[in-house]
Amino acid sequence: MASWLYSLGKLAARKRWWFISAWLAVMVAVGASVAAFGGTLSNSFTIPGTAAQQVLDRLKTDLPESSGGLGTIVFKAADGQAFTAKQKAAVEKIAGTLADHPAVKSATDPFELQSALDDAPERIADGGTELKQAKQRLADGRAAIDAAKAQLEPAKVQLQAAQAQAAQLEAAGQAAMAAQVRAQLQPQETQLEAAEKQLAKQERKLEDGQAKYDDGVADLASAKIRMQSSEGVRFVSDTGDVAFMQVSFEQSMMEVSKEDRAAVQHIAEDGLVPGLQAEFSKDIVEDISSLFGAAEAIGIAVAAAVLVIMLGTLVAAGLPLLMAVVGVGVGVGGTMALSGVVEMSSISPVLALMLGLAVGIDYSLFIVNRHRTQLLAGMPLQESIGRATGTSGNAVLFAGLTVIIALAALAVPGIPFLTVLGLAGAATVAVAVLVALTLTPALLGVIGSRILSRRAWAKAGGGAAAAGLPAGAPAGNGTKRSWGRAVTRHPWLALLAGVVVLGAMALPAAELRLGLPDGSSEPADSTAYRAYTQLGKSFGDGINGPLIVVADLPAGLDGTEQDRMLLKLSQELRAMDHVTAAIPVNTSEDGRTAVLQVVPDGGPAAESTEDLVHTLRTEAGALQAATGVEGVAVTGQPAMQIDVSDRLAEAMPVYLAIVIGLSLVLLLLVFRSILVPLLATAGFLLSLGASFGAVVAIYQWGWLGGVFEVHDPGPILSFLPMILIGVLFGLAMDYQMFLVSGMRESYAHGEDARAAVVSGFNHGARVVTAAAIIMVSVFAGFVFSHLTMVRPIGFALALGVLLDAFVVRMTLIPAAMHLFGKAAWWLPQWLERILPDVDVEGAKLVARAEAGADEEPELEPALR
């Protein structure tokens, strides 16, 4: 591989404009693809097949009106007084305008709902009085009809007797007399018939009244049940100065476009009147279209300063930065282009951006640094470019592969959004490697001797070449004063101190609790945070994340029977710990599926809410036995977040085991040693545990919250641990490779094992230090990102790299290697025979080149 990369580097230097043009074409194509195919990102995280997701999928079929997304608008009177009539009318108008928007299913008028709740007792009392009066009227009407029937009965008997007499006369042959009698009876018959019709009409009217009365009784019973079920629910605060409107969308929040969210905000803001304020929940206002903010730019500026200090010229410092920008542009751009066809969370391109910047700078820096060293030793320009690509470039390739494999392994747990996240990061790192191996040598060919400053060229006269060192050999390995020499002088002290410090930092990790961000994690000056806190203050924290309970009702129930059964279920739910309210909100047309909204006493990320979700699931059978309903299940945003966190927590040990196993195999191949991989992996676990501990202390416990803008400590982002494991593993192996491979090379060239630790350390320490500082700077830039979900990730990665590079790789590993001495490089003979020689540092390439190198240096520095 080293020989192939050597040839690639020389080709890129010779055909530099072809390579540069190819990358420009790729960037243009990617940019066009983003414009043409880019879709919408989301901060919603779901896992198909979880309990909450299954219930939501069922609702989409059985009760689609209850399955759309839900956002909240909080209205407040600016003066702290109760809303005026004008302000209430404005809110009512806003609700009506929102309801007419195509993306909105409905928007509640809080004052209308609160009025209905407040007036319910009086209306029920009035309804009871009206029913009593109606009942009395029905009784009076029945009595009047019975009296009229009683009065008609003698007349009917008398008429029937006269008709019988007429019939007898006719039978006796006295037809004329019979006709005379019937003629005299005619008026009486007509009068009696009219009276009976009137009675029949009155009876029908009485029956209609009875039916209305029965309906009224049923409605009153249902109203009483609904009133009882709505206890503890308010839409306007007790003080009358805060109200909230629930906006139901046609689609899930993940599918609601940025334009529709913005339209909802504009409609609400345009409808405000003086003294009326509106704040919007995180679901409505989250804008993740911008991936790069001011804080991230500061991190890049620090990285640029480190490069200038290390490399001495703006041209040399700008090259790694340019390579990182190209890699990020292509990698992140490709990710964004796929967002139109792949469901993608906002964190995917952000992680790709974070990694692309960090490794893009570092990988190019490794090659540039080797190239500069070789030029100063007198190596010809194109030969130096090829050699740097074949040696440091080979290490870059192998280091990049470790990061790529670790990130791609995020697909192993089978969680879709995590798979996309891992593959997006892996693809961007792969692009960074390709840029380093092809575009960097091409631009080195363009830059030529300007990669070094005048002062560097001037000093080169008495440098490596004058000292008779071979071209490209690292100078200064015998430095008397170095951190590596200090560590190996007191190895036990360094080892114990490092382990104690990292172990102490890892202690809080035992309290790690996973979750997903809610409004409480938003910046304190954001409308989402103000809406969240105002809702919690006025209506209780649980209103920020209500749970949805779905139940199956028996067939054949009438409306009152359904209401009574749901009231019983509501009462049973209210009796549970951590439940503030349980309100029936909807029933399917066939009366078989019912939905209740359960308001917890804690916020969406509260531990009590998590306990409640698990209790609802374990007590589903008891609820069915007590109420007669079937299939009691829970969903809602908090339940879905809890399910995601639980699944990720279950997958984390498996993923960690995969990464550790991968670490041991890769390091065994690279270093051909049993002990070195074990030491490297143990160091990785120490830095990982310390990073976890620091994240828990700051973001979960709130330590140093003022420094890191953690105003509401809560659970740790549920997928942060797996991201940290994958990324930190890959980067730790980078530093392990660049430092320890130098030790192995010195040992292989016959140096004493303990002396090789120092010389190898000195060989790679300077560039690894710069690379680590750059990577920490880039990651630290995300600690104060405008995307709050990214902040703990940036902190964890920055601290993890800092600890792993300087405490583990540059302190613990040299100390342990010194203590073990020659035993550190022991490998069984049978294993030695079967392991392939990957030659990561390209030592064989250097040896072959030096053995056959008899050509004169062809580079005459232009500035000399």
Tab-separated table of N, CA, C and O in Angstrom, residues 799-856:
chain	number	residue	atom	x	y	z
A	799	LEU	N	-12.942	17.082	25.319
A	799	LEU	CA	-12.281	16.599	26.527
A	799	LEU	C	-11.698	15.208	26.308
A	799	LEU	O	-10.587	14.901	26.771
A	800	GLY	N	-12.438	14.358	25.601
A	800	GLY	CA	-11.946	13.011	25.340
A	800	GLY	C	-10.643	13.015	24.576
A	800	GLY	O	-9.691	12.293	24.921
A	801	VAL	N	-10.557	13.828	23.528
A	801	VAL	CA	-9.310	13.923	22.746
A	801	VAL	C	-8.191	14.511	23.594
A	801	VAL	O	-7.042	14.047	23.561
A	802	LEU	N	-8.527	15.545	24.380
A	802	LEU	CA	-7.519	16.172	25.238
A	802	LEU	C	-6.922	15.159	26.217
A	802	LEU	O	-5.692	15.043	26.354
A	803	LEU	N	-7.787	14.423	26.902
A	803	LEU	CA	-7.313	13.447	27.876
A	803	LEU	C	-6.585	12.292	27.202
A	803	LEU	O	-5.540	11.842	27.679
A	804	ASP	N	-7.124	11.816	26.099
A	804	ASP	CA	-6.519	10.655	25.455
A	804	ASP	C	-5.157	10.996	24.857
A	804	ASP	O	-4.213	10.206	24.958
A	805	ALA	N	-5.072	12.185	24.243
A	805	ALA	CA	-3.796	12.554	23.604
A	805	ALA	C	-2.712	12.839	24.634
A	805	ALA	O	-1.593	12.320	24.543
A	806	PHE	N	-3.038	13.668	25.619
A	806	PHE	CA	-1.983	14.159	26.515
A	806	PHE	C	-1.808	13.323	27.775
A	806	PHE	O	-0.698	13.229	28.297
A	807	VAL	N	-2.879	12.747	28.309
A	807	VAL	CA	-2.744	11.940	29.524
A	807	VAL	C	-2.463	10.483	29.173
A	807	VAL	O	-1.566	9.856	29.748
A	808	VAL	N	-3.240	9.927	28.224
A	808	VAL	CA	-3.083	8.505	27.908
A	808	VAL	C	-1.914	8.277	26.954
A	808	VAL	O	-0.927	7.615	27.289
A	809	ARG	N	-1.994	8.844	25.731
A	809	ARG	CA	-0.997	8.506	24.698
A	809	ARG	C	0.376	9.097	25.008
A	809	ARG	O	1.397	8.479	24.677
A	810	MET	N	0.421	10.287	25.599
A	810	MET	CA	1.712	10.945	25.787
A	810	MET	C	2.234	10.840	27.222
A	810	MET	O	3.310	11.370	27.523
A	811	THR	N	1.489	10.175	28.104
A	811	THR	CA	1.966	9.989	29.481
A	811	THR	C	1.883	8.533	29.912
A	811	THR	O	2.899	7.895	30.206
A	812	LEU	N	0.664	7.981	29.940
A	812	LEU	CA	0.493	6.616	30.438
A	812	LEU	C	1.161	5.589	29.529
A	812	LEU	O	1.831	4.657	30.014
A	813	ILE	N	0.971	5.718	28.223
A	813	ILE	CA	1.530	4.722	27.302
A	813	ILE	C	3.063	4.723	27.342
A	813	ILE	O	3.684	3.649	27.483
A	814	PRO	N	3.754	5.884	27.249
A	814	PRO	CA	5.232	5.838	27.354
A	814	PRO	C	5.702	5.287	28.695
A	814	PRO	O	6.693	4.535	28.736
A	815	ALA	N	4.994	5.647	29.789
A	815	ALA	CA	5.399	5.137	31.100
A	815	ALA	C	5.267	3.624	31.156
A	815	ALA	O	6.177	2.920	31.618
A	816	ALA	N	4.135	3.105	30.677
A	816	ALA	CA	3.917	1.660	30.709
A	816	ALA	C	4.892	0.945	29.769
A	816	ALA	O	5.436	-0.122	30.110
A	817	MET	N	5.124	1.509	28.591
A	817	MET	CA	6.061	0.895	27.639
A	817	MET	C	7.472	0.847	28.218
A	817	MET	O	8.212	-0.126	28.028
A	818	HIS	N	7.837	1.881	28.936
A	818	HIS	CA	9.167	1.903	29.557
A	818	HIS	C	9.273	0.828	30.639
A	818	HIS	O	10.301	0.130	30.730
A	819	LEU	N	8.205	0.677	31.435
A	819	LEU	CA	8.232	-0.318	32.502
A	819	LEU	C	8.311	-1.739	31.948
A	819	LEU	O	9.029	-2.590	32.477
A	820	PHE	N	7.607	-1.998	30.874
A	820	PHE	CA	7.606	-3.345	30.293
A	820	PHE	C	8.865	-3.618	29.475
A	820	PHE	O	9.265	-4.775	29.306
A	821	GLY	N	9.466	-2.585	28.957
A	821	GLY	CA	10.704	-2.765	28.197
A	821	GLY	C	10.516	-3.659	26.987
A	821	GLY	O	9.556	-3.510	26.212
A	822	LYS	N	11.426	-4.612	26.817
A	822	LYS	CA	11.392	-5.491	25.651
A	822	LYS	C	10.134	-6.349	25.603
A	822	LYS	O	9.646	-6.719	24.528
A	823	ALA	N	9.555	-6.641	26.801
A	823	ALA	CA	8.356	-7.488	26.854
A	823	ALA	C	7.175	-6.845	26.134
A	823	ALA	O	6.231	-7.535	25.718
A	824	ALA	N	7.206	-5.519	25.982
A	824	ALA	CA	6.096	-4.836	25.308
A	824	ALA	C	5.948	-5.287	23.863
A	824	ALA	O	4.865	-5.196	23.285
A	825	TRP	N	7.045	-5.776	23.256
A	825	TRP	CA	7.019	-6.144	21.839
A	825	TRP	C	6.973	-7.657	21.638
A	825	TRP	O	7.210	-8.143	20.531
A	826	TRP	N	6.638	-8.390	22.698
A	826	TRP	CA	6.592	-9.856	22.560
A	826	TRP	C	5.394	-10.290	21.735
A	826	TRP	O	4.273	-9.774	21.886
A	827	LEU	N	5.622	-11.254	20.849
A	827	LEU	CA	4.556	-11.828	20.029
A	827	LEU	C	4.898	-13.293	19.793
A	827	LEU	O	6.022	-13.618	19.393
A	828	PRO	N	3.987	-14.202	20.024
A	828	PRO	CA	4.274	-15.626	19.786
A	828	PRO	C	4.697	-15.856	18.335
A	828	PRO	O	4.177	-15.222	17.411
A	829	GLN	N	5.618	-16.788	18.151
A	829	GLN	CA	6.151	-17.047	16.823
A	829	GLN	C	5.068	-17.501	15.846
A	829	GLN	O	5.053	-17.087	14.685
A	830	TRP	N	4.159	-18.357	16.326
A	830	TRP	CA	3.108	-18.845	15.422
A	830	TRP	C	2.199	-17.700	14.951
A	830	TRP	O	1.749	-17.688	13.801
A	831	LEU	N	1.989	-16.723	15.832
A	831	LEU	CA	1.164	-15.570	15.451
A	831	LEU	C	1.941	-14.642	14.528
A	831	LEU	O	1.364	-14.045	13.597
A	832	GLU	N	3.235	-14.528	14.776
A	832	GLU	CA	4.093	-13.707	13.922
A	832	GLU	C	4.047	-14.187	12.469
A	832	GLU	O	4.027	-13.380	11.529
A	833	ARG	N	4.003	-15.507	12.306
A	833	ARG	CA	4.020	-16.084	10.954
A	833	ARG	C	2.732	-15.832	10.188
A	833	ARG	O	2.751	-15.676	8.972
A	834	ILE	N	1.603	-15.809	10.880
A	834	ILE	CA	0.315	-15.713	10.159
A	834	ILE	C	-0.174	-14.279	10.006
A	834	ILE	O	-1.065	-14.010	9.200
A	835	LEU	N	0.395	-13.328	10.765
A	835	LEU	CA	-0.067	-11.943	10.669
A	835	LEU	C	0.523	-11.276	9.431
A	835	LEU	O	1.729	-11.369	9.182
A	836	PRO	N	-0.296	-10.582	8.629
A	836	PRO	CA	0.246	-9.831	7.496
A	836	PRO	C	1.016	-8.608	7.992
A	836	PRO	O	0.696	-8.037	9.025
A	837	ASP	N	2.026	-8.201	7.264
A	837	ASP	CA	2.831	-7.028	7.629
A	837	ASP	C	2.238	-5.814	6.911
A	837	ASP	O	2.439	-5.623	5.708
A	838	VAL	N	1.503	-4.988	7.650
A	838	VAL	CA	0.816	-3.856	7.019
A	838	VAL	C	1.728	-2.650	6.831
A	838	VAL	O	1.412	-1.744	6.054
A	839	ASP	N	2.880	-2.592	7.550
A	839	ASP	CA	3.872	-1.538	7.369
A	839	ASP	C	3.205	-0.156	7.326
A	839	ASP	O	3.288	0.579	6.337
A	840	VAL	N	2.523	0.205	8.429
A	840	VAL	CA	1.732	1.433	8.457
A	840	VAL	C	2.575	2.673	8.189
A	840	VAL	O	2.162	3.576	7.472
A	841	GLU	N	3.788	2.746	8.767
A	841	GLU	CA	4.615	3.942	8.607
A	841	GLU	C	5.367	3.964	7.276
A	841	GLU	O	6.076	4.918	6.986
A	842	GLY	N	5.247	2.904	6.488
A	842	GLY	CA	5.952	2.877	5.216
A	842	GLY	C	7.460	2.749	5.355
A	842	GLY	O	8.224	3.263	4.531
A	843	ALA	N	7.890	2.053	6.403
A	843	ALA	CA	9.332	1.911	6.660
A	843	ALA	C	10.028	1.186	5.515
A	843	ALA	O	11.158	1.523	5.148
A	844	LYS	N	9.378	0.161	4.944
A	844	LYS	CA	9.990	-0.585	3.833
A	844	LYS	C	10.165	0.308	2.613
A	844	LYS	O	11.150	0.195	1.885
A	845	LEU	N	9.195	1.189	2.384
A	845	LEU	CA	9.305	2.112	1.267
A	845	LEU	C	10.518	3.023	1.448
A	845	LEU	O	11.307	3.224	0.509
A	846	VAL	N	10.685	3.535	2.651
A	846	VAL	CA	11.831	4.409	2.928
A	846	VAL	C	13.131	3.659	2.747
A	846	VAL	O	14.095	4.165	2.147
A	847	ALA	N	13.167	2.437	3.257
A	847	ALA	CA	14.401	1.633	3.154
A	847	ALA	C	14.750	1.381	1.694
A	847	ALA	O	15.931	1.498	1.288
A	848	ARG	N	13.752	1.002	0.887
A	848	ARG	CA	14.010	0.738	-0.540
A	848	ARG	C	14.458	2.006	-1.256
A	848	ARG	O	15.370	1.988	-2.080
A	849	ALA	N	13.786	3.118	-0.910
A	849	ALA	CA	14.118	4.378	-1.584
A	849	ALA	C	15.540	4.810	-1.250
A	849	ALA	O	16.294	5.274	-2.116
A	850	GLU	N	15.918	4.657	0.022
A	850	GLU	CA	17.254	5.072	0.430
A	850	GLU	C	18.325	4.137	-0.139
A	850	GLU	O	19.423	4.556	-0.474
A	851	ALA	N	17.976	2.858	-0.258
A	851	ALA	CA	18.956	1.907	-0.791
A	851	ALA	C	19.262	2.189	-2.254
A	851	ALA	O	20.388	2.006	-2.725
A	852	GLY	N	18.245	2.690	-2.969
A	852	GLY	CA	18.456	2.928	-4.400
A	852	GLY	C	18.586	4.386	-4.757
A	852	GLY	O	18.577	4.747	-5.928
A	853	ALA	N	18.667	5.252	-3.771
A	853	ALA	CA	18.694	6.690	-4.038
A	853	ALA	C	20.122	7.159	-4.290
A	853	ALA	O	20.953	7.171	-3.412
A	854	ASP	N	20.422	7.498	-5.511
A	854	ASP	CA	21.740	8.041	-5.799
A	854	ASP	C	21.629	9.346	-6.582
A	854	ASP	O	22.608	9.888	-7.067
A	855	GLU	N	20.412	9.840	-6.729
A	855	GLU	CA	20.207	11.056	-7.505
A	855	GLU	C	20.484	12.280	-6.645
A	855	GLU	O	20.364	12.267	-5.432
A	856	GLU	N	20.897	13.337	-7.318
A	856	GLU	CA	21.183	14.577	-6.616
A	856	GLU	C	19.883	15.308	-6.324
A	856	GLU	O	18.915	15.196	-7.068
